[in-house]
mmCIF file of C-alpha atoms in Angstrom:
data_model
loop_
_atom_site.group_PDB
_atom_site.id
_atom_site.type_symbol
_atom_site.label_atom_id
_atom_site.label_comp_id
_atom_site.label_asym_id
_atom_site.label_seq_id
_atom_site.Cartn_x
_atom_site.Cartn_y
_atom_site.Cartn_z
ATOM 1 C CA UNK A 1 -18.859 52.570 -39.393
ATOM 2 C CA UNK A 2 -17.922 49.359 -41.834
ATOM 3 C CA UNK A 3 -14.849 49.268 -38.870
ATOM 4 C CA UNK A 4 -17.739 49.159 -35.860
ATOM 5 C CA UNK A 5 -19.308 46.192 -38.256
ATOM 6 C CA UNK A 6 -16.415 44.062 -38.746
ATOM 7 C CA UNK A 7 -15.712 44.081 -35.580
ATOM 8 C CA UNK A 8 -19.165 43.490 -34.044
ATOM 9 C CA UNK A 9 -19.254 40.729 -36.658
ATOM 10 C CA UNK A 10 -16.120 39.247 -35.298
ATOM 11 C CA UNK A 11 -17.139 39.145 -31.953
ATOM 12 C CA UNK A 12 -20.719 37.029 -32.992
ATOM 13 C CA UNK A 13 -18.324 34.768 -34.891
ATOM 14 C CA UNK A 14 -16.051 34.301 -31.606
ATOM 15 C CA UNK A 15 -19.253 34.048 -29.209
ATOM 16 C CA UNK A 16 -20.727 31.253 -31.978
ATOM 17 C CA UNK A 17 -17.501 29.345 -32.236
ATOM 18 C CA UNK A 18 -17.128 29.160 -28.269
ATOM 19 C CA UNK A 19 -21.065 28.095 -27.981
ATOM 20 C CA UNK A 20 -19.607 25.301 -31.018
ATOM 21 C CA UNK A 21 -16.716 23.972 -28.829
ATOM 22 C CA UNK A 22 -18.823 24.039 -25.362
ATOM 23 C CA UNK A 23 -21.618 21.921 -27.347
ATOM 24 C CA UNK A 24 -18.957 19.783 -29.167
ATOM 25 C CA UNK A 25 -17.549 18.911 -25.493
ATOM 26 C CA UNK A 26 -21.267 18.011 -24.124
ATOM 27 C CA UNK A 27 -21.955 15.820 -26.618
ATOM 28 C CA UNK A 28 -18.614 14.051 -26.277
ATOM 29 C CA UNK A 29 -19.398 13.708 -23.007
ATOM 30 C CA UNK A 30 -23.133 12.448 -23.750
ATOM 31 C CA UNK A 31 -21.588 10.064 -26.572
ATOM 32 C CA UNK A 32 -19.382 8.832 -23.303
ATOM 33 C CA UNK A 33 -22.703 8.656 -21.406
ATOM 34 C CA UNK A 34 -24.633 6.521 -23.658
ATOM 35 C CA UNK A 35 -21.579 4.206 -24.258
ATOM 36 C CA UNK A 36 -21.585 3.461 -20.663
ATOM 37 C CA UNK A 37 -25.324 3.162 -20.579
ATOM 38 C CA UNK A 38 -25.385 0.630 -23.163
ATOM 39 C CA UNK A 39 -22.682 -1.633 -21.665
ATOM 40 C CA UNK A 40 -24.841 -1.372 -18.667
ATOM 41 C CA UNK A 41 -27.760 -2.676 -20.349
ATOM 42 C CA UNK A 42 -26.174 -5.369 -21.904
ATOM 43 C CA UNK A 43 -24.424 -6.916 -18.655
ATOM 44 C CA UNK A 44 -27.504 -6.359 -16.575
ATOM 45 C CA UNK A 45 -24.892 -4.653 -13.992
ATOM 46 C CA UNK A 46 -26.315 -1.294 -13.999
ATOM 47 C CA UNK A 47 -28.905 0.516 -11.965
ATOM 48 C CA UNK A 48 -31.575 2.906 -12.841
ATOM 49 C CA UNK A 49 -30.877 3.030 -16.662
ATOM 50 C CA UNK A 50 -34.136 3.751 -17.453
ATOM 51 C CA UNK A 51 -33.805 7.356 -15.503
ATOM 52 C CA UNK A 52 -30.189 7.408 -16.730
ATOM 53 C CA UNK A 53 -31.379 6.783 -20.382
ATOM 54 C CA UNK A 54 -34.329 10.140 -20.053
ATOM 55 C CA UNK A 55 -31.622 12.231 -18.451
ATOM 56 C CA UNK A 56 -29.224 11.733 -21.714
ATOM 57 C CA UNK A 57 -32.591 11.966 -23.785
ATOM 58 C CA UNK A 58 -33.247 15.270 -22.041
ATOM 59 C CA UNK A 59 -29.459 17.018 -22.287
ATOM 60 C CA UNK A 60 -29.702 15.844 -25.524
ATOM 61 C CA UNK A 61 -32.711 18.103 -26.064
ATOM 62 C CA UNK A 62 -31.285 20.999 -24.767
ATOM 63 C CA UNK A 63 -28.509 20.932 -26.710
ATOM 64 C CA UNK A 64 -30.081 21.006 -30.139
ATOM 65 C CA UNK A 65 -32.192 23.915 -28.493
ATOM 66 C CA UNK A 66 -28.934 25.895 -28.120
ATOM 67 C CA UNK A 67 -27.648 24.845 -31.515
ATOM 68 C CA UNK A 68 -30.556 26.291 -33.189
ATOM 69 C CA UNK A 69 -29.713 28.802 -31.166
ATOM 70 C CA UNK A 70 -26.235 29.772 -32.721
ATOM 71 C CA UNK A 71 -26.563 32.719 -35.302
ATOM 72 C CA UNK A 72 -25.069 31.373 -38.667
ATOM 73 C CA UNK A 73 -26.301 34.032 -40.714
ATOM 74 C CA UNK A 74 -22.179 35.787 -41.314
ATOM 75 C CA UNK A 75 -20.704 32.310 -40.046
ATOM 76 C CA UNK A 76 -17.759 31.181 -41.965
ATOM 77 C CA UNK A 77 -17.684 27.307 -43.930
ATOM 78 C CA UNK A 78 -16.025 26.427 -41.094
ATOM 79 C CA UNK A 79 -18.236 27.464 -38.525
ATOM 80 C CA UNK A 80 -20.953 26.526 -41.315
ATOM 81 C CA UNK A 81 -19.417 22.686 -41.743
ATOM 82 C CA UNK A 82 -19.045 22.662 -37.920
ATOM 83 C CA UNK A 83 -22.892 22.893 -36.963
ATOM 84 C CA UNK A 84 -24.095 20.222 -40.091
ATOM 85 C CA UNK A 85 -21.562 18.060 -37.985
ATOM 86 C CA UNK A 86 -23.193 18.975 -34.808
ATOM 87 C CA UNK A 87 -26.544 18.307 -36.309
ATOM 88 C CA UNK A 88 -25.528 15.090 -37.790
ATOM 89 C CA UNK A 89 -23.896 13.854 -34.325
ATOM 90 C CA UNK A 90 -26.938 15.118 -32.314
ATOM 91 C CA UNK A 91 -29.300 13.372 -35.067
ATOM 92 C CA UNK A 92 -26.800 10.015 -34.097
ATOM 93 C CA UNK A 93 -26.916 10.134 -30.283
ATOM 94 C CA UNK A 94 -30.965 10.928 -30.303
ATOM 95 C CA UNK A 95 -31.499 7.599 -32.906
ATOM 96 C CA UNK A 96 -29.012 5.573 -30.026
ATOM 97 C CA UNK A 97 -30.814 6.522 -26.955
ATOM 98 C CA UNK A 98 -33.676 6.022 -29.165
ATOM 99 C CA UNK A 99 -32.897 2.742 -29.269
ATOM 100 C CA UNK A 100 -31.629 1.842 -25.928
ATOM 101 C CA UNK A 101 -35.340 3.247 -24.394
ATOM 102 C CA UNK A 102 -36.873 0.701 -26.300
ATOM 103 C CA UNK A 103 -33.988 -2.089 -25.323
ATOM 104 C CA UNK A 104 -35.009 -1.219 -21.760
ATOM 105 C CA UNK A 105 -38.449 -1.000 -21.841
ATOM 106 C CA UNK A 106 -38.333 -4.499 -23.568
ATOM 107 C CA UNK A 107 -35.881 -5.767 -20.922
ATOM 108 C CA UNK A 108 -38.045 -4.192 -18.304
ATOM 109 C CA UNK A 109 -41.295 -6.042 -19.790
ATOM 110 C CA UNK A 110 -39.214 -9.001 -19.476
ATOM 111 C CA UNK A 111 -38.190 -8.842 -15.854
ATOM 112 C CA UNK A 112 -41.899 -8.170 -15.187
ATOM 113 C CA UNK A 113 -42.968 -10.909 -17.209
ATOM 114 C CA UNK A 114 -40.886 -13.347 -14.950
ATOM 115 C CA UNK A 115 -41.359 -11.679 -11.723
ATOM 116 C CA UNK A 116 -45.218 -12.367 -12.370
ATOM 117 C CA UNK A 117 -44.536 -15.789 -13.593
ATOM 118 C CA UNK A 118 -42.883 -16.168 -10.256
ATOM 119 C CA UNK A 119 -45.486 -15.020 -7.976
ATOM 120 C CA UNK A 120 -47.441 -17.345 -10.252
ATOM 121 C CA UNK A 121 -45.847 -19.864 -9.181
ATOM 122 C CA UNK A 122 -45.697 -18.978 -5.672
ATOM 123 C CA UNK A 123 -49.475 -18.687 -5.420
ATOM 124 C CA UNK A 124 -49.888 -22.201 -6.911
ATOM 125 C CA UNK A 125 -47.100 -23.403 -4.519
ATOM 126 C CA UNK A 126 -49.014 -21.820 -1.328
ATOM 127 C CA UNK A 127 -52.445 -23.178 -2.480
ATOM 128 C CA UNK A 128 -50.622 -26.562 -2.859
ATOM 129 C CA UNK A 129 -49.057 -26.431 0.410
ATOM 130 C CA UNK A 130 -52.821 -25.356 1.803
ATOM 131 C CA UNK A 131 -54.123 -28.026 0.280
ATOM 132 C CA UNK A 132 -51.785 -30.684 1.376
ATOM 133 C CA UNK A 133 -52.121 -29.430 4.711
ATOM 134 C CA UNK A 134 -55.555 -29.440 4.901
ATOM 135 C CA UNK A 135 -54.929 -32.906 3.213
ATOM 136 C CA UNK A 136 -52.447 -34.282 5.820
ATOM 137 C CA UNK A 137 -55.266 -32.804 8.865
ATOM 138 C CA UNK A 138 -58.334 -34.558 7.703
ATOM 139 C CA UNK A 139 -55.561 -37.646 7.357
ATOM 140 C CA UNK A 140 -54.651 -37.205 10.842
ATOM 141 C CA UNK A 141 -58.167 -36.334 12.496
ATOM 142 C CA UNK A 142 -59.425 -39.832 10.634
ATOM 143 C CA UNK A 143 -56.070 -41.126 12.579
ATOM 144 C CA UNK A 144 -57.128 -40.158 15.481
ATOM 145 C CA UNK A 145 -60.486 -40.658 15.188
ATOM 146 C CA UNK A 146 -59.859 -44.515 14.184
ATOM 147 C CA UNK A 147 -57.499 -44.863 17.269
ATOM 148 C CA UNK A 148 -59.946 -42.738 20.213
ATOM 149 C CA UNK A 149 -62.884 -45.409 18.410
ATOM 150 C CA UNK A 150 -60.403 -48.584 19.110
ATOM 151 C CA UNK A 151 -60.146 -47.411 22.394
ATOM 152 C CA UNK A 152 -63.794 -47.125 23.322
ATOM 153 C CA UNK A 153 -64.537 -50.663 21.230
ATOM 154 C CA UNK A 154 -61.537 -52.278 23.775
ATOM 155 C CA UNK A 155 -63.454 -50.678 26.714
ATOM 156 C CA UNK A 156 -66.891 -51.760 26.313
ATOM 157 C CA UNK A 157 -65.319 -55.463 25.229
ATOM 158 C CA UNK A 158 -63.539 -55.264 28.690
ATOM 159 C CA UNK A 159 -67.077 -54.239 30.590
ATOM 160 C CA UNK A 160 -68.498 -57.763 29.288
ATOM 161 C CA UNK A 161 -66.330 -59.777 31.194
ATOM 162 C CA UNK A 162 -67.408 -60.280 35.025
ATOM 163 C CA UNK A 163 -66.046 -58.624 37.697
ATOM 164 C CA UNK A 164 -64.085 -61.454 39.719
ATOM 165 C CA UNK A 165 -61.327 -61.369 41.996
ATOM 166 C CA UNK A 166 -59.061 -63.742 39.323
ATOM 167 C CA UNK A 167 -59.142 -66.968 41.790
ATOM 168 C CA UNK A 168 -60.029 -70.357 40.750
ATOM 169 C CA UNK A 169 -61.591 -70.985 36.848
ATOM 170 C CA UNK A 170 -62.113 -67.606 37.017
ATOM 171 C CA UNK A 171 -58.848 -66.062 36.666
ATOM 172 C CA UNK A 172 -58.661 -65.962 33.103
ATOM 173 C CA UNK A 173 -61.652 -63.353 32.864
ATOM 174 C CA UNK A 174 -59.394 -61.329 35.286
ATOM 175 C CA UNK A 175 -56.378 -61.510 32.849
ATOM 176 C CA UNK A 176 -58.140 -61.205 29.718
ATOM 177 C CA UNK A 177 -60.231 -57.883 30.608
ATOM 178 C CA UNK A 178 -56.340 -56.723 31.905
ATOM 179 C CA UNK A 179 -54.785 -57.419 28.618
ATOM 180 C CA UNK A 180 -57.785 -55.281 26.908
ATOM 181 C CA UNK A 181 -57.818 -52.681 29.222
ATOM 182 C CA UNK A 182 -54.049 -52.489 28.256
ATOM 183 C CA UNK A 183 -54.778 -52.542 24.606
ATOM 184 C CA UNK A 184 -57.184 -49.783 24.893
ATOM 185 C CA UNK A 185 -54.723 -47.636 26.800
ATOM 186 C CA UNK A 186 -51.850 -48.160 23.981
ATOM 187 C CA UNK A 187 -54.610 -46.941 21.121
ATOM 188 C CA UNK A 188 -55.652 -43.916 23.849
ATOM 189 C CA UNK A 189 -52.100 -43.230 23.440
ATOM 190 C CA UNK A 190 -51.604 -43.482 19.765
ATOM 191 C CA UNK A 191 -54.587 -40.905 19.822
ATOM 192 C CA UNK A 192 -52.659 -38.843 22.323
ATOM 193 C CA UNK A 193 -49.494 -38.711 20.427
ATOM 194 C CA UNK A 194 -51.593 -37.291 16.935
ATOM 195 C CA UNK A 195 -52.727 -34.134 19.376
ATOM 196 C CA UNK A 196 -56.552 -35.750 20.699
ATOM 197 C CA UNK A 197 -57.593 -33.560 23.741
ATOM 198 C CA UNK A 198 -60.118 -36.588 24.488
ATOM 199 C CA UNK A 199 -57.042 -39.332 24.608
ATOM 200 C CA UNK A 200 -55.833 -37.763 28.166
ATOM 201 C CA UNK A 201 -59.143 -38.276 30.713
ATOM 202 C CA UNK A 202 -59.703 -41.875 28.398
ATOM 203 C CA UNK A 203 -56.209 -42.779 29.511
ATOM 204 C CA UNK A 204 -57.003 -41.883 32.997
ATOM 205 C CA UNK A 205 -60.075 -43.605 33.070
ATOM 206 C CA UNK A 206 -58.469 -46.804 31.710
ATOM 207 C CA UNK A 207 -55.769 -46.198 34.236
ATOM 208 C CA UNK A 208 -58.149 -46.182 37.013
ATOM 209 C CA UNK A 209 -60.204 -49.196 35.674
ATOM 210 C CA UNK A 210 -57.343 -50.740 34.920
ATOM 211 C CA UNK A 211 -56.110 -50.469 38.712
ATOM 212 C CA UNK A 212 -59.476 -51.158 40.019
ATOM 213 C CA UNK A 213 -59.980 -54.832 38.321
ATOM 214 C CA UNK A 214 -56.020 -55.665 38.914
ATOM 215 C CA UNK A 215 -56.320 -54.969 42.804
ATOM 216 C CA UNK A 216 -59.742 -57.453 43.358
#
């Protein structure tokens, strides 16, 4: 019977010392984990640290769950002096990945912080650029408006001089309404040039005025 014990007791001790190493070899490998993690933070290089940093939080969990876990109640010092370590080490990797959630979330708040500061500044440039555009347009349609008015001024300056053939004392009338005729065509064209629709039948007209006086 105290033989049967022994042995059964043994056996818990072998089971809890495996369950020790296989823990012991996680959290190395967590401890490797985190290191990596928070060289990533630092350089900016890595991705995804924020999942990276919940799924060492999370193993982390579930290995103090399975320390609890290990009977201790016939454990040797050994075995005894083993767990506190565990504890200790598990207490030590939950305060550093602790710490790097809240380095990320602050880094995170920080990206956003910019990355709203920079559609800011977008906006403002695009209602600028509206703005200077509507600007430049109102420019340009006073342009045009100045040139198509020029144009209409030259015309009805032209219709005061007589219609005469351009012989005798009356040939300068001939040239002059010519030369004005020519003068409204050129601001027509201005006009044209800045996009008028109207500019292209004024031209024409002036064109066909300008034909009609020249060949009397």
């Amino acid at each position: 019977m105290l033989k049967e014990s022994v042995e059964g007791t043994l056996s818990a001790n072998e089971e809890a010392a495996l369950e020790l190493n296989r823990i012991m070899v996680e959290l190395n490998t967590i401890s490797g984990r985190t290191i990596t993690l928070q060289k990533d933070i630092e350089t900016g290089r890595g991705k995804n640290t924020q999942s990276i940093a919940k799924q060492i939080s999370e193993s982390i969990s579930k290995i103090k769950t399975r320390l609890d876990a290990v009977p201790t109640q016939n454990a040797d010092k050994h075995t005894l002096a083993l767990v506190k370590n565990l504890r200790q080490t598990i207490i030590l990797n939950e305060q550093e990945i602790k710490k790097l959630h809240s380095v990320i979330k602050q880094k995170n708040q920080t990206i956003e912080e910019k990355e709203q500061k920079i559609s800011n500044l977008d906006n403002e440039l695009s209602e600028t650029n509206t703005q200077l555009n509507q600007a430049l347009g109102k420019i340009k349609k006073t342009e045009n408006d100045n040139w198509i008015r020029m144009g209409d001024e030259l015309v009805a300056t032209a219709e005061l001089f007589p219609n005469v053939k351009g012989h005798g004392n009356m040939k300068w009338a001939k040239k002059a309404k010519l030369t004005i005729l020519l003068r409204a065509k050129a601001a027509y064209t201005q006009a044209y040039k800045l996009g008028s629709t109207d500019a292209v039948s004024k031209i024409k007209k002036v064109d066909d005025k300008y034909n009609e006086v020249n060949n009397r």
